[in-house]
Coordinates of C-alpha atoms in Angstrom, one line a residue:
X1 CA 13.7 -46.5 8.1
X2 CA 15.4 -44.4 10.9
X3 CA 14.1 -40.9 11.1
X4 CA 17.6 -39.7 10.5
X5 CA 18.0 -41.5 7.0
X6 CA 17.0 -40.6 4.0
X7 CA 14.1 -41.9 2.5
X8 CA 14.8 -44.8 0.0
X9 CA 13.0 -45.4 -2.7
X10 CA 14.2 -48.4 -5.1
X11 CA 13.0 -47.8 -8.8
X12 CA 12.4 -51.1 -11.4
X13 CA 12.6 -49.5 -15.3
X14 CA 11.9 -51.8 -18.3
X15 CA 11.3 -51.2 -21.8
X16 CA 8.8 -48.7 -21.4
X17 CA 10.5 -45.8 -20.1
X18 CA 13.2 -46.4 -23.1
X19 CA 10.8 -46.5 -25.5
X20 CA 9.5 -43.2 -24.5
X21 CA 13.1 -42.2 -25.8
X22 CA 12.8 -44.1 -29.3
X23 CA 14.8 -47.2 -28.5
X24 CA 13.0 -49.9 -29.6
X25 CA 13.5 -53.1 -27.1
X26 CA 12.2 -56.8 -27.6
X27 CA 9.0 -57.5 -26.6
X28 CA 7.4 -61.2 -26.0
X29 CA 5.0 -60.2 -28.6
X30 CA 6.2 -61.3 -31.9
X31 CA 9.8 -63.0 -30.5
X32 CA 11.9 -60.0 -32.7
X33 CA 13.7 -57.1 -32.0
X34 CA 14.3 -54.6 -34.5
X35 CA 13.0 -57.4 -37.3
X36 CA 15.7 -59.3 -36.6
X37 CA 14.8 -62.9 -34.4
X38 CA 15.9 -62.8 -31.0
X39 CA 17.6 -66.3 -31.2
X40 CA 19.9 -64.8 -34.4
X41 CA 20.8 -61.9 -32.1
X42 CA 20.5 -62.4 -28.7
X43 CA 21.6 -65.7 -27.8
X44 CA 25.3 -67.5 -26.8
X45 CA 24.6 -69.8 -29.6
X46 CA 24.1 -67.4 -32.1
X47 CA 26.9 -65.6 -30.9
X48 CA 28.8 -68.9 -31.4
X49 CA 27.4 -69.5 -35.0
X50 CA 27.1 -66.1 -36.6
X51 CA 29.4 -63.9 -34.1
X52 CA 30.2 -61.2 -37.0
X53 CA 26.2 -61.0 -37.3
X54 CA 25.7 -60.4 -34.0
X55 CA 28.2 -58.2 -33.1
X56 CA 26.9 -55.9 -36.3
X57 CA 23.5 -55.7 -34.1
X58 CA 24.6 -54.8 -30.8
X59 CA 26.8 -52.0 -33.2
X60 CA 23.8 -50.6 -34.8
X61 CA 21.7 -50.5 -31.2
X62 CA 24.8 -48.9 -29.4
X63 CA 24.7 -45.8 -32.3
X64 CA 20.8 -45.5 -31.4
X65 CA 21.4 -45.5 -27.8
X66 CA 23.9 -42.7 -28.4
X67 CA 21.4 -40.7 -30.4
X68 CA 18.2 -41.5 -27.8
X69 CA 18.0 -39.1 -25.0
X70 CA 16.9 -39.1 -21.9
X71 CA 12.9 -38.4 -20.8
X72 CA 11.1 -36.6 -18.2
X73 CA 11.0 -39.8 -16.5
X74 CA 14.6 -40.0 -16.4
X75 CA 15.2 -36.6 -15.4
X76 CA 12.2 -36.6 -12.5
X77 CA 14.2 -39.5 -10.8
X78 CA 17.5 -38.0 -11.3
X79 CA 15.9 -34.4 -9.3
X80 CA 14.6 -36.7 -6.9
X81 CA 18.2 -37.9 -5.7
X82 CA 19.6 -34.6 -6.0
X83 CA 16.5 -33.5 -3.3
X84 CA 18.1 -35.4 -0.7
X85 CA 16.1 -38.8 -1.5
X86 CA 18.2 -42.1 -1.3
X87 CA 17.0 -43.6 -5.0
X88 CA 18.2 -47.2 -6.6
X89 CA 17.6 -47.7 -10.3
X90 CA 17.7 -51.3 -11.0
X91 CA 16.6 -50.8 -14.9
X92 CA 16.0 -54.5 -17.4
X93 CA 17.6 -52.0 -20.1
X94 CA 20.9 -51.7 -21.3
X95 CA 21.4 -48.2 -22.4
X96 CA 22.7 -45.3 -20.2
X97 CA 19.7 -43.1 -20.1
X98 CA 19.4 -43.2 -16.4
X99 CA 22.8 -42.1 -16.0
X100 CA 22.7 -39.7 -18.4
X101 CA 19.8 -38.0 -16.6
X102 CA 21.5 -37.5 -13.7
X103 CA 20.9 -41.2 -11.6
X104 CA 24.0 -42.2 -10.0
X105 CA 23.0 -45.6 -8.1
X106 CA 22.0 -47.3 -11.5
X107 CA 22.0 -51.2 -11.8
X108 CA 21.8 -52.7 -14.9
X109 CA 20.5 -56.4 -14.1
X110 CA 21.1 -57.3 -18.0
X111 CA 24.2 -55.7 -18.8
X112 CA 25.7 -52.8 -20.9
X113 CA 25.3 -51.9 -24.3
X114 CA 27.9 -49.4 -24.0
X115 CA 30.8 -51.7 -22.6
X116 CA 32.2 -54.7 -23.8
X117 CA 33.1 -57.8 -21.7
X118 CA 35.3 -61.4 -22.3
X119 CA 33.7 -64.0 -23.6
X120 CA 35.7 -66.3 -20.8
X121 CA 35.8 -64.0 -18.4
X122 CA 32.4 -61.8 -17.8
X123 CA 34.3 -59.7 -14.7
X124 CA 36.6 -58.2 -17.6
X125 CA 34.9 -55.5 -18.7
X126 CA 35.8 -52.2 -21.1
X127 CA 34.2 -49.4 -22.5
X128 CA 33.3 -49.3 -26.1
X129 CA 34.6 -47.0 -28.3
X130 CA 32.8 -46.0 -31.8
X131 CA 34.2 -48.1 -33.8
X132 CA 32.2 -50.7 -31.8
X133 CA 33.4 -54.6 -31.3
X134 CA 35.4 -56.1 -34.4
X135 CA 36.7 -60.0 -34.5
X136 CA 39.9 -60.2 -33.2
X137 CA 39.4 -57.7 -30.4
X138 CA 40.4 -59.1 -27.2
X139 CA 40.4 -59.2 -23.6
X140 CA 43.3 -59.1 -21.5
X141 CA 43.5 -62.7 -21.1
X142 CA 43.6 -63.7 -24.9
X143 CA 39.5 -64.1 -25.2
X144 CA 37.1 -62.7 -28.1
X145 CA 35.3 -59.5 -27.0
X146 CA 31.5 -59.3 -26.6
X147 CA 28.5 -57.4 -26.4
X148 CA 28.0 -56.7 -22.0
X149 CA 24.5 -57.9 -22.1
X150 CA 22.8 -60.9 -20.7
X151 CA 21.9 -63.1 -23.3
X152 CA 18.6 -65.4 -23.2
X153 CA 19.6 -68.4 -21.7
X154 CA 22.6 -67.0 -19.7
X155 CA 22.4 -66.6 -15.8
X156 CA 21.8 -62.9 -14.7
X157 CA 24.6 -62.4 -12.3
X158 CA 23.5 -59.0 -10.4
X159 CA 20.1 -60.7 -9.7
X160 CA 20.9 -61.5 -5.9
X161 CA 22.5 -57.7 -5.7
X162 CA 19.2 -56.4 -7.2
X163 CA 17.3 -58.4 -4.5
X164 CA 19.6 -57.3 -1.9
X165 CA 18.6 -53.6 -3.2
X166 CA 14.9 -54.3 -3.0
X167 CA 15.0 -55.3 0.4
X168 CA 16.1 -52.0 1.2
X169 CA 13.2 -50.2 -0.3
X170 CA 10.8 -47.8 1.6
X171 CA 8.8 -47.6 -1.2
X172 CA 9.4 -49.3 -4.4
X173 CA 8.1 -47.8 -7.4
X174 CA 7.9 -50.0 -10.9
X175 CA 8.4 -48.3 -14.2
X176 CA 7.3 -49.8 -17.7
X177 CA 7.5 -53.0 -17.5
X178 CA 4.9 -55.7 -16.7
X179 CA 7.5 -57.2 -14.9
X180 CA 7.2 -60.6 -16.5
X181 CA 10.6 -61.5 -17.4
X182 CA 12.1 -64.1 -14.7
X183 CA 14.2 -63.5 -12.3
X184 CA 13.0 -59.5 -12.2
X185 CA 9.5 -60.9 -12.0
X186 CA 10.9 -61.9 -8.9
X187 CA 11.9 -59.0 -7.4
X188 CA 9.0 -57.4 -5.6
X189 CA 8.9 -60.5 -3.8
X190 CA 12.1 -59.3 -1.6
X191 CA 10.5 -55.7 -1.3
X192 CA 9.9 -55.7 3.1
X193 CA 6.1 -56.4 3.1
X194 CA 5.5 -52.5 4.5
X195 CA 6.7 -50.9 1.7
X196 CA 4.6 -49.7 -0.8
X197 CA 4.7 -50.5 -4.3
X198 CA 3.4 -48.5 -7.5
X199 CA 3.2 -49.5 -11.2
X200 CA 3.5 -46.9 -13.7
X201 CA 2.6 -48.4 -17.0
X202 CA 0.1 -47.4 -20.3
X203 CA -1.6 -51.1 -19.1
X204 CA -0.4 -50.7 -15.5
X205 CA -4.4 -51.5 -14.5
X206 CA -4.2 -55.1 -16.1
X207 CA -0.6 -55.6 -15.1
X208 CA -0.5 -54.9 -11.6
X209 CA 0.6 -57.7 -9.1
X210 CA -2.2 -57.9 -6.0
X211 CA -1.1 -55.3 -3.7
X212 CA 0.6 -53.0 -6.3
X213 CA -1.6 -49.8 -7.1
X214 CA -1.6 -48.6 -10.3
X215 CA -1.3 -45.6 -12.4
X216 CA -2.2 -46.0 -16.1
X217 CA -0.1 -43.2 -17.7
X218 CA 3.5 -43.6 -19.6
X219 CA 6.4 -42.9 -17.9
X220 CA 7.1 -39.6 -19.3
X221 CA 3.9 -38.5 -17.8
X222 CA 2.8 -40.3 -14.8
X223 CA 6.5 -40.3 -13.5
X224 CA 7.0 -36.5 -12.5
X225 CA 3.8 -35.3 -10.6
X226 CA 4.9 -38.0 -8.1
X227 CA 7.8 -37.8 -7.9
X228 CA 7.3 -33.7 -7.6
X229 CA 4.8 -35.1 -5.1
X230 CA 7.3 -36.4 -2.8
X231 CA 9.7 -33.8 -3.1
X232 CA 8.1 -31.5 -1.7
X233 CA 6.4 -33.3 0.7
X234 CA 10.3 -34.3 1.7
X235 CA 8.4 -38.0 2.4
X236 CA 7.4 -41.1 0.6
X237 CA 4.0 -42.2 0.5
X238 CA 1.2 -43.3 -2.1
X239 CA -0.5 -40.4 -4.4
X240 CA -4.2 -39.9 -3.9
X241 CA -4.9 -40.5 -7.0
X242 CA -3.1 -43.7 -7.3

């Protein structure tokens, strides 16, 4: 970094930091989310089998996504732009949390729940309005609308913009998630190998990649002392007590 830029730090968000908000995301654990299997809701097949089903879902999780709110993590990292930091959000969730908190440099490497995209096309895109997606709603080129959201088994086409993000980093800092999700499991391989890395996580001691310190708090609390940390120090570097 150039002593005349501004220091950049690239976040990675998963589930966790949502969750501090009350929006329940799937988890490897038990293979459902919201009681509801992840191959009857999340998948192109299911989409193509049962499209009325699934559109129903993605309906109900948009309506709790517009009732969540965002946390102090969310908030701590928006104050941290507005300080004069260069910050990159690349967040595995698909609500609006970040943006709502303030974060304007927000990539959302598996999609929107609040827009709606062709099923043909995925660069047609549209915002969804709360009436949700119905059958018969179409894109401009004749093709069923769908839930913006990468599906499991569908390619994850900001992945190689994510990376090119990462690469970027002065400091990358990883937020609730274990990170074990391919390709985002990749991505703190293209961090440059000075940059520091820091997990914040409830289990970030047992998660931890070698060479990624840890802090073992949630988001919500281990989030804003650092990032207060740095902003006043007006530089990125690793906590003491990290």
């Amino acid at each position: 970094m150039s002593e005349h830029q501004a220091p950049h730090l690239v976040v990675l968000t998963g589930a966790g930091i949502s969750a501090e908000s009350g929006l329940k995301t799937f988890r490897d654990g038990d293979g459902l989310w919201e009681n509801h299997r992840v191959e009857d809701v999340a998948t192109p097949e299911a989409f193509d089998r049962d499209p009325e089903s699934v559109l129903r879902f993605y309906d109900e999780r948009r309506e709790q996504t517009r009732q969540a709110s965002p946390n102090a993590a969310h908030y701590a990292l928006a104050e941290l732009e507005r300080a004069g930091f260069r910050v990159s959000v690349i967040t595995q969730n698909i609500d609006d949390l970040h943006e709502r908190a303030g974060s304007r440099d927000v990539l959302h490497l598996h999609g929107e729940i609040l827009m709606a995209r062709s099923s043909a096309d995925p660069s047609l895109r549209y915002p969804v309005g709360r009436q949700g997606i119905r059958m018969g709603e179409l894109c401009d080129k004749g093709s069923q609308l769908r839930p913006d959201v990468v599906w499991f088994g569908e390619p994850v086409p900001r992945y190689a913009q994510a990376c090119d993000v990462v690469a970027e980093a002065d400091f990358v800092l990883v937020v609730g998630t274990s990170l074990a999700v391919m390709p985002a499991a990749m991505l703190l391989d293209q961090a440059p190998i000075e940059a520091p890395c820091l997990l914040v996580d409830p289990q970030a001691e047992a998660l931890a990649p070698r060479g990624v310190r840890a802090i073992s708090q949630p988001a919500s609390q281990g989030v804003p002392p650092l990032i207060e940390h740095w902003r006043h120090a007006g530089a990125l570097w690793m906590p003491d007590w990290a």
